[in-house]
Short mmCIF file of C-alpha atoms and ligand atoms in Angstrom, two decimals:
data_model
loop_
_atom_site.label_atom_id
_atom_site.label_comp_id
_atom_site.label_asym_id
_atom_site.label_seq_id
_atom_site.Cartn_x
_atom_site.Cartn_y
_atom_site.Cartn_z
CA UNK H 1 0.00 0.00 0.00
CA UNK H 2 2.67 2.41 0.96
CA UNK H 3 4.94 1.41 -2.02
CA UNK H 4 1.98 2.03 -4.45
CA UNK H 5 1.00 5.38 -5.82
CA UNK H 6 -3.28 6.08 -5.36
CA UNK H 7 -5.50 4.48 -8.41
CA UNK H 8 -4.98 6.97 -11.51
CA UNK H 9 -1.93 8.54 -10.73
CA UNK H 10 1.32 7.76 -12.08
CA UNK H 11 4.82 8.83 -11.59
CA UNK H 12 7.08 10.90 -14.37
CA UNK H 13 10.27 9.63 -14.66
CA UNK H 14 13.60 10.87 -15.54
CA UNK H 15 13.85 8.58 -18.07
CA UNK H 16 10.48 10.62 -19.38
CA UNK H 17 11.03 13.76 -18.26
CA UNK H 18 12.53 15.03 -21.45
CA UNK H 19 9.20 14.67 -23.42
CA UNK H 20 7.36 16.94 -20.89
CA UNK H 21 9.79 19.11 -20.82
CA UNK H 22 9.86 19.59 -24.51
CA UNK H 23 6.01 19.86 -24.43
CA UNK H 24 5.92 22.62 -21.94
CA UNK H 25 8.86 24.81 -23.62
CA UNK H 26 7.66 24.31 -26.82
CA UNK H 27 3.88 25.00 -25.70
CA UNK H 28 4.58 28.04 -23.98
CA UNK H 29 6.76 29.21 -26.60
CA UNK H 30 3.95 28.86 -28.90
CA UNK H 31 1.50 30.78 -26.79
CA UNK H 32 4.06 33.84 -26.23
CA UNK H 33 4.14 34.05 -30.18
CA UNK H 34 0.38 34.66 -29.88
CA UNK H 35 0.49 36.57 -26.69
CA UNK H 36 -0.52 34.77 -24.01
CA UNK H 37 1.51 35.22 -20.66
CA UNK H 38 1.47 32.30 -17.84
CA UNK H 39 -0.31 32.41 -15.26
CA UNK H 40 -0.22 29.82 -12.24
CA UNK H 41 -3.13 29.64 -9.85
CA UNK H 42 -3.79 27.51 -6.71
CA UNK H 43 -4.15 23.58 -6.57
CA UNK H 44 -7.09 24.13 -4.64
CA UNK H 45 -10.25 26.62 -4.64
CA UNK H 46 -13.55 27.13 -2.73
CA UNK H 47 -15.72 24.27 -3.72
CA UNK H 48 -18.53 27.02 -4.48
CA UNK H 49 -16.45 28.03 -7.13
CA UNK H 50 -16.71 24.63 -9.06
CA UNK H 51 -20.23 24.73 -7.99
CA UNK H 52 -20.74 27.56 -9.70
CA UNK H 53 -18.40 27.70 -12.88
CA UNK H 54 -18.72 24.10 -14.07
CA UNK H 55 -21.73 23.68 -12.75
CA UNK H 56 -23.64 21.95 -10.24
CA UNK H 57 -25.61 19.44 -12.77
CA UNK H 58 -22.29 18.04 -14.38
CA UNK H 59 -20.87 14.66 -13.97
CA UNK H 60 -17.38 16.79 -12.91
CA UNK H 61 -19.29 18.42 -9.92
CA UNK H 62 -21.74 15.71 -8.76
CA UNK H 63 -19.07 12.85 -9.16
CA UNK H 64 -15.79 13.64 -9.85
CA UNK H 65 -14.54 16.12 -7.31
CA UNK H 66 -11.87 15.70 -4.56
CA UNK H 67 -13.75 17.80 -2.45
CA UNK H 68 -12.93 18.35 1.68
CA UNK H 69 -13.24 20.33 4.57
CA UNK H 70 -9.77 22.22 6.07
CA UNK H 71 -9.23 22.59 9.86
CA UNK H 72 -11.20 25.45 10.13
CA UNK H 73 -14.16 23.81 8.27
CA UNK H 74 -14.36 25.97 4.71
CA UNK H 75 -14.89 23.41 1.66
CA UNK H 76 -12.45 23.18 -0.80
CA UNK H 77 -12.19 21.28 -3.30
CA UNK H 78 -8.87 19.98 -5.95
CA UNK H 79 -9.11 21.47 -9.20
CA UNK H 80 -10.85 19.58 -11.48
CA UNK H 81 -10.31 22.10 -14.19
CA UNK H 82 -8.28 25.43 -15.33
CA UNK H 83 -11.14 27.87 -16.19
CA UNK H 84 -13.02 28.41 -13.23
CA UNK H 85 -9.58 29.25 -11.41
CA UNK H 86 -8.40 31.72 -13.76
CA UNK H 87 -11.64 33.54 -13.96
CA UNK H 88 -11.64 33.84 -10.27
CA UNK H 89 -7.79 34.95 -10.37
CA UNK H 90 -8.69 37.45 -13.70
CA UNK H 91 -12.03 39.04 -11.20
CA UNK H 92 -9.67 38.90 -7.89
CA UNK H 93 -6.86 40.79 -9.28
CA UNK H 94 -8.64 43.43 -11.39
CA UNK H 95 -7.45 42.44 -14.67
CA UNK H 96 -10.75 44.03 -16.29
CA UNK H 97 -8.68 47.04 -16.35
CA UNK H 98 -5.74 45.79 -18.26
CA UNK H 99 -5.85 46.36 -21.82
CA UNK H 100 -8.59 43.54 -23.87
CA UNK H 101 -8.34 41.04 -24.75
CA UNK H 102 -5.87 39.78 -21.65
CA UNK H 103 -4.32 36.57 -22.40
CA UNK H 104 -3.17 33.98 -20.09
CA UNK H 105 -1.82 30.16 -20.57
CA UNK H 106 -1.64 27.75 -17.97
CA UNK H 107 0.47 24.13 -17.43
CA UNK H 108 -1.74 22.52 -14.25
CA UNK H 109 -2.72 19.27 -12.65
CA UNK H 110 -5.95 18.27 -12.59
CA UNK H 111 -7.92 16.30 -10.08
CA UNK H 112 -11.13 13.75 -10.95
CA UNK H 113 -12.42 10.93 -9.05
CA UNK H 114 -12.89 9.02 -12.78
CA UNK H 115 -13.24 5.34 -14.06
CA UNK H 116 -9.68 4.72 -14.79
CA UNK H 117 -8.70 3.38 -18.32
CA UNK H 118 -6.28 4.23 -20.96
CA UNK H 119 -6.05 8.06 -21.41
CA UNK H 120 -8.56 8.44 -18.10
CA UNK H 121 -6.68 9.18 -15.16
CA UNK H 122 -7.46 10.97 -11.51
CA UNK H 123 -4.81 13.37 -11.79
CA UNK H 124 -3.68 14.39 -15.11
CA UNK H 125 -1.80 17.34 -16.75
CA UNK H 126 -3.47 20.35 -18.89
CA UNK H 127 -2.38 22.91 -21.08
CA UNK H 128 -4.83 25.50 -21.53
CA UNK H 129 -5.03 29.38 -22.61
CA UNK H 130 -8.38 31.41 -22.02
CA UNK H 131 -8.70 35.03 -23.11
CA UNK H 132 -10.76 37.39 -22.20
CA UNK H 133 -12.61 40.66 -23.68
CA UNK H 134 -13.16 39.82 -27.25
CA UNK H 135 -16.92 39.24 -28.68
CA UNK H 136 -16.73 38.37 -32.04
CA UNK H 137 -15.16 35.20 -33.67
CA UNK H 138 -11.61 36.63 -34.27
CA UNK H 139 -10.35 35.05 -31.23
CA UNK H 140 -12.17 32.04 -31.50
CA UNK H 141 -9.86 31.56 -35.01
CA UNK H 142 -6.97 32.65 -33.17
CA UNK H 143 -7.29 30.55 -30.26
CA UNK H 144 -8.00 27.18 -32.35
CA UNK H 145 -5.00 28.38 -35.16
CA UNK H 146 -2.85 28.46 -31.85
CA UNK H 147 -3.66 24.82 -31.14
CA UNK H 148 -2.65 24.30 -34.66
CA UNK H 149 0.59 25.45 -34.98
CA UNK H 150 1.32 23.98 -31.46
CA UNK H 151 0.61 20.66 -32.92
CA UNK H 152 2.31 21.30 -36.45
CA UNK H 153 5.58 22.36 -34.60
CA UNK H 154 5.32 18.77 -32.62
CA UNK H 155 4.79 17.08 -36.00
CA UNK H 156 1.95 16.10 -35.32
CA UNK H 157 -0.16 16.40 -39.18
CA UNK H 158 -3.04 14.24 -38.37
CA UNK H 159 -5.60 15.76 -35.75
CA UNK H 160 -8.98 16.79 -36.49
CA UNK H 161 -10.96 19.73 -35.28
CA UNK H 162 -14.77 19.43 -34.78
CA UNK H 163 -16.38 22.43 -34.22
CA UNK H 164 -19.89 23.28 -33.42
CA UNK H 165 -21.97 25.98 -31.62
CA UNK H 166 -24.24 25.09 -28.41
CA UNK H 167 -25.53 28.94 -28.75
CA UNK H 168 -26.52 31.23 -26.07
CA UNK H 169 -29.52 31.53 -22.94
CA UNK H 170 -31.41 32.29 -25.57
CA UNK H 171 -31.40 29.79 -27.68
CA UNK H 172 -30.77 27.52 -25.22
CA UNK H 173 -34.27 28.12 -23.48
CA UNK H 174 -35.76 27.03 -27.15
CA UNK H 175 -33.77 24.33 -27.49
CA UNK H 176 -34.10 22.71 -24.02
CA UNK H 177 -37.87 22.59 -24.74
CA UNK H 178 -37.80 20.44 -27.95
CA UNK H 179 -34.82 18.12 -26.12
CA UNK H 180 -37.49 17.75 -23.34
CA UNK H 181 -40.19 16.93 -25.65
CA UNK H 182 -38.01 14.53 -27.14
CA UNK H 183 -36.73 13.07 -23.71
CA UNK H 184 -39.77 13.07 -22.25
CA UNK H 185 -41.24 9.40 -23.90
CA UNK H 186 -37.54 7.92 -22.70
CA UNK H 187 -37.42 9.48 -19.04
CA UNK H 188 -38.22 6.24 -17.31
CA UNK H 189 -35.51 4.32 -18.74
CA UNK H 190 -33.00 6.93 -18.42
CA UNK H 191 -30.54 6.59 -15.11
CA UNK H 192 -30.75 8.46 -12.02
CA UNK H 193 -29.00 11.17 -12.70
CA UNK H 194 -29.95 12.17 -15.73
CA UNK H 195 -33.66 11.94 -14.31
CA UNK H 196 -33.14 15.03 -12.00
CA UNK H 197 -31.25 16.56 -15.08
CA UNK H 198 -34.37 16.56 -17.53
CA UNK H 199 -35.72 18.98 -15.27
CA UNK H 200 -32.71 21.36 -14.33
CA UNK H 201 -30.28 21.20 -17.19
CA UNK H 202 -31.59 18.73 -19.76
CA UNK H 203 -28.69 19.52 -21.99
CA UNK H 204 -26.70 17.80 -19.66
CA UNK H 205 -28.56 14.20 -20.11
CA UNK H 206 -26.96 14.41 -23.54
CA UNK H 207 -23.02 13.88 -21.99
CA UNK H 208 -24.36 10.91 -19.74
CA UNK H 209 -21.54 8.31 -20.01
CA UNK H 210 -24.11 5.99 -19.14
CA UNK H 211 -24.54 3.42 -21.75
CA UNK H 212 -28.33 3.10 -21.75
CA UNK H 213 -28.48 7.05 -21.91
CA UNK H 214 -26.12 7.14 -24.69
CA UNK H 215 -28.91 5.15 -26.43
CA UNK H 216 -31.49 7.22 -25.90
CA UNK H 217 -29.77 10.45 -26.78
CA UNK H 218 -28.19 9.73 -30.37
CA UNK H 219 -31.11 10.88 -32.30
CA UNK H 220 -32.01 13.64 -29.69
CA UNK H 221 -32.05 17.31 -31.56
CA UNK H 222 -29.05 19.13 -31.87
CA UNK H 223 -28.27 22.41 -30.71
CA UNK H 224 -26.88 23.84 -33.97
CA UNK H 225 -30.40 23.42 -35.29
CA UNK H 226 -31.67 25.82 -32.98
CA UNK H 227 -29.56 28.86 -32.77
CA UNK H 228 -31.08 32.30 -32.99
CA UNK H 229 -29.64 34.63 -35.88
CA UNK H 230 -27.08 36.26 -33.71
CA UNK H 231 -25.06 32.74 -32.63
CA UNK H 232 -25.63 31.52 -36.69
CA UNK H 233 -23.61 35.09 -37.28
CA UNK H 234 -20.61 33.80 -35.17
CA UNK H 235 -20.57 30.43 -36.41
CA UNK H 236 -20.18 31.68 -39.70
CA UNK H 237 -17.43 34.04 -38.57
CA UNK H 238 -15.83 31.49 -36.88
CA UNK H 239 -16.35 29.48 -40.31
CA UNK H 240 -15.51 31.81 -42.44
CA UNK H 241 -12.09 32.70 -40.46
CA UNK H 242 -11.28 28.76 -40.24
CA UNK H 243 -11.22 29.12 -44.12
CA UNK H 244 -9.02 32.23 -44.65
CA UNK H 245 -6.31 30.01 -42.77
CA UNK H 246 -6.88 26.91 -44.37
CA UNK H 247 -7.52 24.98 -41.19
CA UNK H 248 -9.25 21.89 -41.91
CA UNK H 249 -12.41 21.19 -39.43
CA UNK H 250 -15.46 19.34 -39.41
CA UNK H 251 -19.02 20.69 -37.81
CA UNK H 252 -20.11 17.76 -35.53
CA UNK H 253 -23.53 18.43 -33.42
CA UNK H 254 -23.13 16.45 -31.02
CA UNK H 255 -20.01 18.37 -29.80
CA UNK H 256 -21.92 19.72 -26.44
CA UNK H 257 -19.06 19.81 -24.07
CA UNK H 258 -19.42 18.39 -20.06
CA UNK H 259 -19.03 21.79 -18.40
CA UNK H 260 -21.84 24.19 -18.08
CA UNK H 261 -20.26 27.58 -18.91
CA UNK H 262 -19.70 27.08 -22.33
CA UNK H 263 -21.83 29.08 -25.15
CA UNK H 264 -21.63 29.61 -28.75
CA UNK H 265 -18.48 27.84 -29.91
CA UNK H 266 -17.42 24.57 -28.87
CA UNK H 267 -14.98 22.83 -30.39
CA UNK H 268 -12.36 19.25 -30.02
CA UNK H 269 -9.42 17.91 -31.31
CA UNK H 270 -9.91 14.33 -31.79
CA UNK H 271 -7.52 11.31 -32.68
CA UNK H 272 -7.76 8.02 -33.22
CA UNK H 273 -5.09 6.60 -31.19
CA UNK H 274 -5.79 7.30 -27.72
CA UNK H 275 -8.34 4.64 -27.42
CA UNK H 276 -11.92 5.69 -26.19
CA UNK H 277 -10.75 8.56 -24.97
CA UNK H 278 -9.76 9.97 -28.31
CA UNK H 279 -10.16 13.82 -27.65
CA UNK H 280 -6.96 15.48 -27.02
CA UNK H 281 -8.24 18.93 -26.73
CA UNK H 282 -11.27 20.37 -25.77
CA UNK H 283 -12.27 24.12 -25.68
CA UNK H 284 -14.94 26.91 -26.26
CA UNK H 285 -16.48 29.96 -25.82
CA UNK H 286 -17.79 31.01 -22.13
CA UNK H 287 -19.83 34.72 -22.28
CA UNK H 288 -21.53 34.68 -18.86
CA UNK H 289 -19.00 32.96 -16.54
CA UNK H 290 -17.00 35.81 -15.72
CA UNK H 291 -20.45 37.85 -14.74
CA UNK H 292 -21.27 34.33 -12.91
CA UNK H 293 -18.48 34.27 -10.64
CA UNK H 294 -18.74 37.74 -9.74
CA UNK H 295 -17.24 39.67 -12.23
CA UNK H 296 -18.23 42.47 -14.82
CA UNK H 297 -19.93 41.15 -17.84
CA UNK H 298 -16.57 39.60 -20.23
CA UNK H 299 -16.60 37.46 -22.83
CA UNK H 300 -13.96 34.50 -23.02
CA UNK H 301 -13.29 31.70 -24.54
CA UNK H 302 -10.17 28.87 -24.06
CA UNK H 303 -9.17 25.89 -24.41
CA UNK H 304 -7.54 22.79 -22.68
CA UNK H 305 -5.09 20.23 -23.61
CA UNK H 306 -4.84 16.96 -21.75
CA UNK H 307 -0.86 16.46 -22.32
CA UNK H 308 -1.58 12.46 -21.43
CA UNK H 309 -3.46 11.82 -24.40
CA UNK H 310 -1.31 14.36 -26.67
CA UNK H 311 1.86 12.17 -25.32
CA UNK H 312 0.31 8.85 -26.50
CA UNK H 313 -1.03 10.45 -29.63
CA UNK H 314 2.63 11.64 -30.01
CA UNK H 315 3.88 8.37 -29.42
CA UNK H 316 1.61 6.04 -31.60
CA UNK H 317 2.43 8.35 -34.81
CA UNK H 318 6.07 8.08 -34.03
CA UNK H 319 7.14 11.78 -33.37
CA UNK H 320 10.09 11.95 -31.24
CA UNK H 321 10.86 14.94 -28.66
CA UNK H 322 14.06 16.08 -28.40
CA UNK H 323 16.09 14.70 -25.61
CA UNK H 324 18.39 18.29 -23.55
CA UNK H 325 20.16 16.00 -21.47
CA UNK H 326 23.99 16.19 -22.12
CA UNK H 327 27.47 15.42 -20.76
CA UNK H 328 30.00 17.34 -22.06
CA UNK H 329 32.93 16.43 -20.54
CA UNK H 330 33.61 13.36 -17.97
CA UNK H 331 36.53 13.58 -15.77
CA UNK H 332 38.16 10.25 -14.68
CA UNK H 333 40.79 10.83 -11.96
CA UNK H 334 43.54 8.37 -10.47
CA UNK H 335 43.92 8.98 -7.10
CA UNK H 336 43.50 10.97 -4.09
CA UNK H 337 45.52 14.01 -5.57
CA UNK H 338 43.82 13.83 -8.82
CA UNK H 339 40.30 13.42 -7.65
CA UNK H 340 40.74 16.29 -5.38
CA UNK H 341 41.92 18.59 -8.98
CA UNK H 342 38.82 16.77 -10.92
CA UNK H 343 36.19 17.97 -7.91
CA UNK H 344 37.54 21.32 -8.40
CA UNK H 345 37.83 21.36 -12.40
CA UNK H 346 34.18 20.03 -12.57
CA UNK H 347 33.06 22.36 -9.99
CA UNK H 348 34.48 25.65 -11.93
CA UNK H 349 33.29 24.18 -15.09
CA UNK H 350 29.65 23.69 -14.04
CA UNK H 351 29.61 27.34 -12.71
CA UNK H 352 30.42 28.29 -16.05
CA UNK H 353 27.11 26.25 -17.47
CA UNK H 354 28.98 22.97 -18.75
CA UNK H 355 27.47 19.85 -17.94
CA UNK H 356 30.46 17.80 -16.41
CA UNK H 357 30.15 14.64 -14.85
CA UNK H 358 32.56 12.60 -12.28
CA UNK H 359 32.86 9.55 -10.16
CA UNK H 360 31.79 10.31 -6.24
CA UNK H 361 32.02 6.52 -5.15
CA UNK H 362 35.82 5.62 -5.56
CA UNK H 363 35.38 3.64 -8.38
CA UNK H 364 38.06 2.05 -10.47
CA UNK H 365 38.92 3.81 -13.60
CA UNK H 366 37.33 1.05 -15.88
CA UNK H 367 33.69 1.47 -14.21
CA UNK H 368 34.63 5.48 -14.49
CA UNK H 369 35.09 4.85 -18.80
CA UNK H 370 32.47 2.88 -18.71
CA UNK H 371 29.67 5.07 -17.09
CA UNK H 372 31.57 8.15 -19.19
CA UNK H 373 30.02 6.13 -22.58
CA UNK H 374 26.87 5.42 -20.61
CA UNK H 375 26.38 9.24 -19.96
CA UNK H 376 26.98 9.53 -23.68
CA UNK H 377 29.46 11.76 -22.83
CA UNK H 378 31.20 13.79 -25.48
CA UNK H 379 34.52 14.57 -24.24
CA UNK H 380 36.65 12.25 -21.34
CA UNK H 381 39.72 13.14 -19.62
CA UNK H 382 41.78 10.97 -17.25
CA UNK H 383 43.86 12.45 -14.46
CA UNK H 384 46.87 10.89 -12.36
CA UNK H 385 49.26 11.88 -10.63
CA UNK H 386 51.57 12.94 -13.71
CA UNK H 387 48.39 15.27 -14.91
CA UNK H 388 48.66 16.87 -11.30
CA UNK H 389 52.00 17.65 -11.92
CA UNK H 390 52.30 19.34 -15.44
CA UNK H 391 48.76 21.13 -15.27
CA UNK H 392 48.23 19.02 -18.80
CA UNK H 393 46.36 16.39 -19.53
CA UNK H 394 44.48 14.43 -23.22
CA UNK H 395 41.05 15.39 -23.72
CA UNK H 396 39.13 13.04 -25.80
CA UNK H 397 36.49 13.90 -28.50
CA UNK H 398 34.45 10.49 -27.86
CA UNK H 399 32.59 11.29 -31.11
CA UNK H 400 35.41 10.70 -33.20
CA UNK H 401 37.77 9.23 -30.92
CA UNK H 402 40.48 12.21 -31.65
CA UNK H 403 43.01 12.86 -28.36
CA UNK H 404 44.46 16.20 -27.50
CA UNK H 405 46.51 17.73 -25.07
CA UNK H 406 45.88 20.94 -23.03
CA UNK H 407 46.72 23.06 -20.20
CA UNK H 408 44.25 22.42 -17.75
CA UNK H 409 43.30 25.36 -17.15
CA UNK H 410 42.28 26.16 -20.48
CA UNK H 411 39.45 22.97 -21.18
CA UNK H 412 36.49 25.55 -20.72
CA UNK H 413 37.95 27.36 -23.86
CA UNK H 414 38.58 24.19 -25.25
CA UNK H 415 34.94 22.69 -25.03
CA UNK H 416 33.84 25.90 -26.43
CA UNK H 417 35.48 25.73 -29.62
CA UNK H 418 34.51 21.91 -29.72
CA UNK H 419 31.06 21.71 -28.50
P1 HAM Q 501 -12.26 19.15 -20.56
O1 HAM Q 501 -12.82 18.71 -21.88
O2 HAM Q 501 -12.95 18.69 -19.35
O3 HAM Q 501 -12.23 20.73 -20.62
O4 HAM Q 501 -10.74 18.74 -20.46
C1 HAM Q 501 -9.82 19.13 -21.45
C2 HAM Q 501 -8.91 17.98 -21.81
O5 HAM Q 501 -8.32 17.44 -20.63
C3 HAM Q 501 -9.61 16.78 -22.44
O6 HAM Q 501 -9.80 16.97 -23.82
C4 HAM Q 501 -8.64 15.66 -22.15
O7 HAM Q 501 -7.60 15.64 -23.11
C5 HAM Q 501 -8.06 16.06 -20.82
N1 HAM Q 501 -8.71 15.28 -19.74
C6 HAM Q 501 -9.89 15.48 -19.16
N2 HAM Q 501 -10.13 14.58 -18.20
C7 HAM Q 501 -9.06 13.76 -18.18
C8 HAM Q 501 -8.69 12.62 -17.40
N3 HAM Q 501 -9.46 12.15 -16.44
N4 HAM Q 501 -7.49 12.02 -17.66
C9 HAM Q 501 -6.67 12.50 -18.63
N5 HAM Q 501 -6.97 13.59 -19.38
C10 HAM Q 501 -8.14 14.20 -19.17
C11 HAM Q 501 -11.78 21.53 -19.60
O8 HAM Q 501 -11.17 21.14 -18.65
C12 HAM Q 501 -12.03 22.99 -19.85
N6 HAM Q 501 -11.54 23.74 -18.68
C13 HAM Q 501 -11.37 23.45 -21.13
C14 HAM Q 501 -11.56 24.90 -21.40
C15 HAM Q 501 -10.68 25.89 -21.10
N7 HAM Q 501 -12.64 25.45 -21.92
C16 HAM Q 501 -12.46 26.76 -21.97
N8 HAM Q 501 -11.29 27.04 -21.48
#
């Protein structure tokens, strides 16, 4: 029990760590071309707040959440999600007044209390941007043509965007009749849950993961058929914009998202290779949660990544990350003198930013060589007593097995020429 990490979590290992760390730099160095600063918010946030943002008739609020009391008996509750944190954090810290649209990205954990399964874990990893202040589709364009550039400078060709738009209150309130209507001859089959839901937030019966709901709901009406002239405007926009940058997408209506906030645009990034849990990427438009947390009226819109499923997707198409680990030089000393000059050439070296390795357990030169070529090092040096005594010593280029001899206390110069 002790040795075993909790159901749904798993460890990152160094032997890993280079792929998330290439995700990350690359991610963020994608969002700062578009504009979008980091922001990092709390682990944890008043349980109201979920309550409230994602919404109290979703299957993230009424089964998912790690939710508990603290000593002095407030609810909190793991985040589930990015959004409803970094609206809180854009209201808290006044950054209405900053010039529109304000742009923020996020790397986070994420906490859910899910069926585990390939792709489905309890605490996973997001990427995720939201923006804030613009109205019209622009940024909707924007924000998916961030996505895909993110994934084109991966090398990863073969996503596909779905798009659709689950329009606004008013629409909604049209809509959520006919889905009624249409529920209504099914209600006693459908599961507990979604029972109560038919009355409060029928939309959400149609995001059920239940099997025997799923039924029910494939030929239920869609959304997209009922928006109201000024939510057809912005899906055309959004269209229209999808076009001018030749970003391929398809308009699927059942796209209706399992948070509450979301209006007008929705939209996923689907592939085929991460099992049932195939979308990578999921995102949209969100007009009244600002106003719903207790902000002014803003519009927003995000999106967020689960970096899980983009790392498998990665993986089962064969794209490789690029590995930043390096040796540069290993030192292999012979004896107490010369392991005494190797602790202080590796320690001036690293202060200077090369990566320099040596032995610390008083091994014999042959294990030093041979974790030197495990490191992959690219340059060795051996030092006895004789290298002590002249200040010289050969420097090997293990890349083409070339030998030189320098002053040691020139090798920094040396590497830099070399490296
Ligand atoms: P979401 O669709 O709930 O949206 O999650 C976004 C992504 O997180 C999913 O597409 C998936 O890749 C990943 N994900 C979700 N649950 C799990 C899990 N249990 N295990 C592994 N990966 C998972 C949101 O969270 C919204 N906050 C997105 C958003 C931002 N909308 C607007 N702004």
């Amino acid at each position: 029990m002790l040795t075993k990490a909790p159901k749904g979590t798993r460890d990152i290992l160094p032997s890993e760590i280079y792929k998330w760390q290439a995700l990350e730099a690359t991610f963020m160095k994608v969002c700062g071309t578009f504009g979008y600063q980091e922001i990092r918010v709390p682990v944890f946030e008043h349980t109201d707040l979920y309550k409230r943002g994602v919404g109290d008739s979703t299957d993230i609020v009424q089964k998912e959440m790690y939710t508990f009391d603290d000593k002095a008996g407030r609810s909190l509750t793991l985040r589930p999600e990015g959004t409803a944190g970094v609206v809180r954090a854009f209201i808290e810290n006044g950054m209405a007044s900053l010039p529109q649209p304000v742009k923020l990205a996020y790397n986070i954990t994420c906490y859910r209390y899910e069926n585990v399964q390939k792709g489905r874990y309890r605490e996973f990893h997001q990427f995720g941007v939201e923006a804030f202040g613009a109205k019209g589709p622009a940024i909707d364009v924007e924000i998916i043509s961030l996505l895909d550039v993110f994934f084109k400078q991966l090398g990863l060709e073969k996503t596909m965007l779905k798009i659709n738009s689950i329009g606004c209150p008013v629409c909604r309130k049209t809509y959520n009749d006919a889905l009624k209507a249409y529920l209504l001859p099914h209600l006693d089959k459908m599961c507990a849950l979604c029972k109560e839901r038919y009355d409060r937030n029928p939309m959400r019966v149609i995001d059920c993961k239940l099997q025997v709901c799923k039924e029910i709901v494939k030929d239920a009406p869609a959304l997209l058929d009922y928006i109201c002239d000024d939510c057809q405007t912005h899906f055309n926009g959004l269209r229209a914009g999808l076009e001018n940058l030749g970003i391929p997408y398809q308009v699927d209506k059942n796209i209706v998202r399992g948070l509450d906030y979301y209006t007008k645009t929705v939209f996923e990034f689907f592939s085929h290779n991460v099992g049932t849990q195939g979308t990578i990427c999921g995102g949209g438009r969100y007009d009244g949660l600002v106003e719903k947390c207790g902000g002014a009226e803003t519009p927003g819109i995000g999106f967020a990544l689960g970096v899980e499923r983009l790392l498998m997707e990665l993986e089962s198409v064969g794209v490789e990350l690029p590995r930043k680990d390096r040796t540069d030089l290993y030192l292999v000393s012979i004896g107490a003198p010369a392991e005494d000059l190797c602790a202080k050439l590796a320690y001036n070296l690293r202060a200077l930013g090369f990566a320099v390795q040596k032995d610390v357990m008083a091994r014999s030169v042959k294990a030093q060589m041979k974790a030197a070529d495990k490191l992959g090092a690219s340059f060795t040096m051996v030092i006895g007593d004789t290298e002590v005594a002249s200040g010289r010593a050969k420097i090997r280029n293990m890349r083409d097995g070339s030998d030189a001899e320098i002053a040691l206390d020139v090798i920094a110069d040396y590497l830099k020429a070399d490296l």
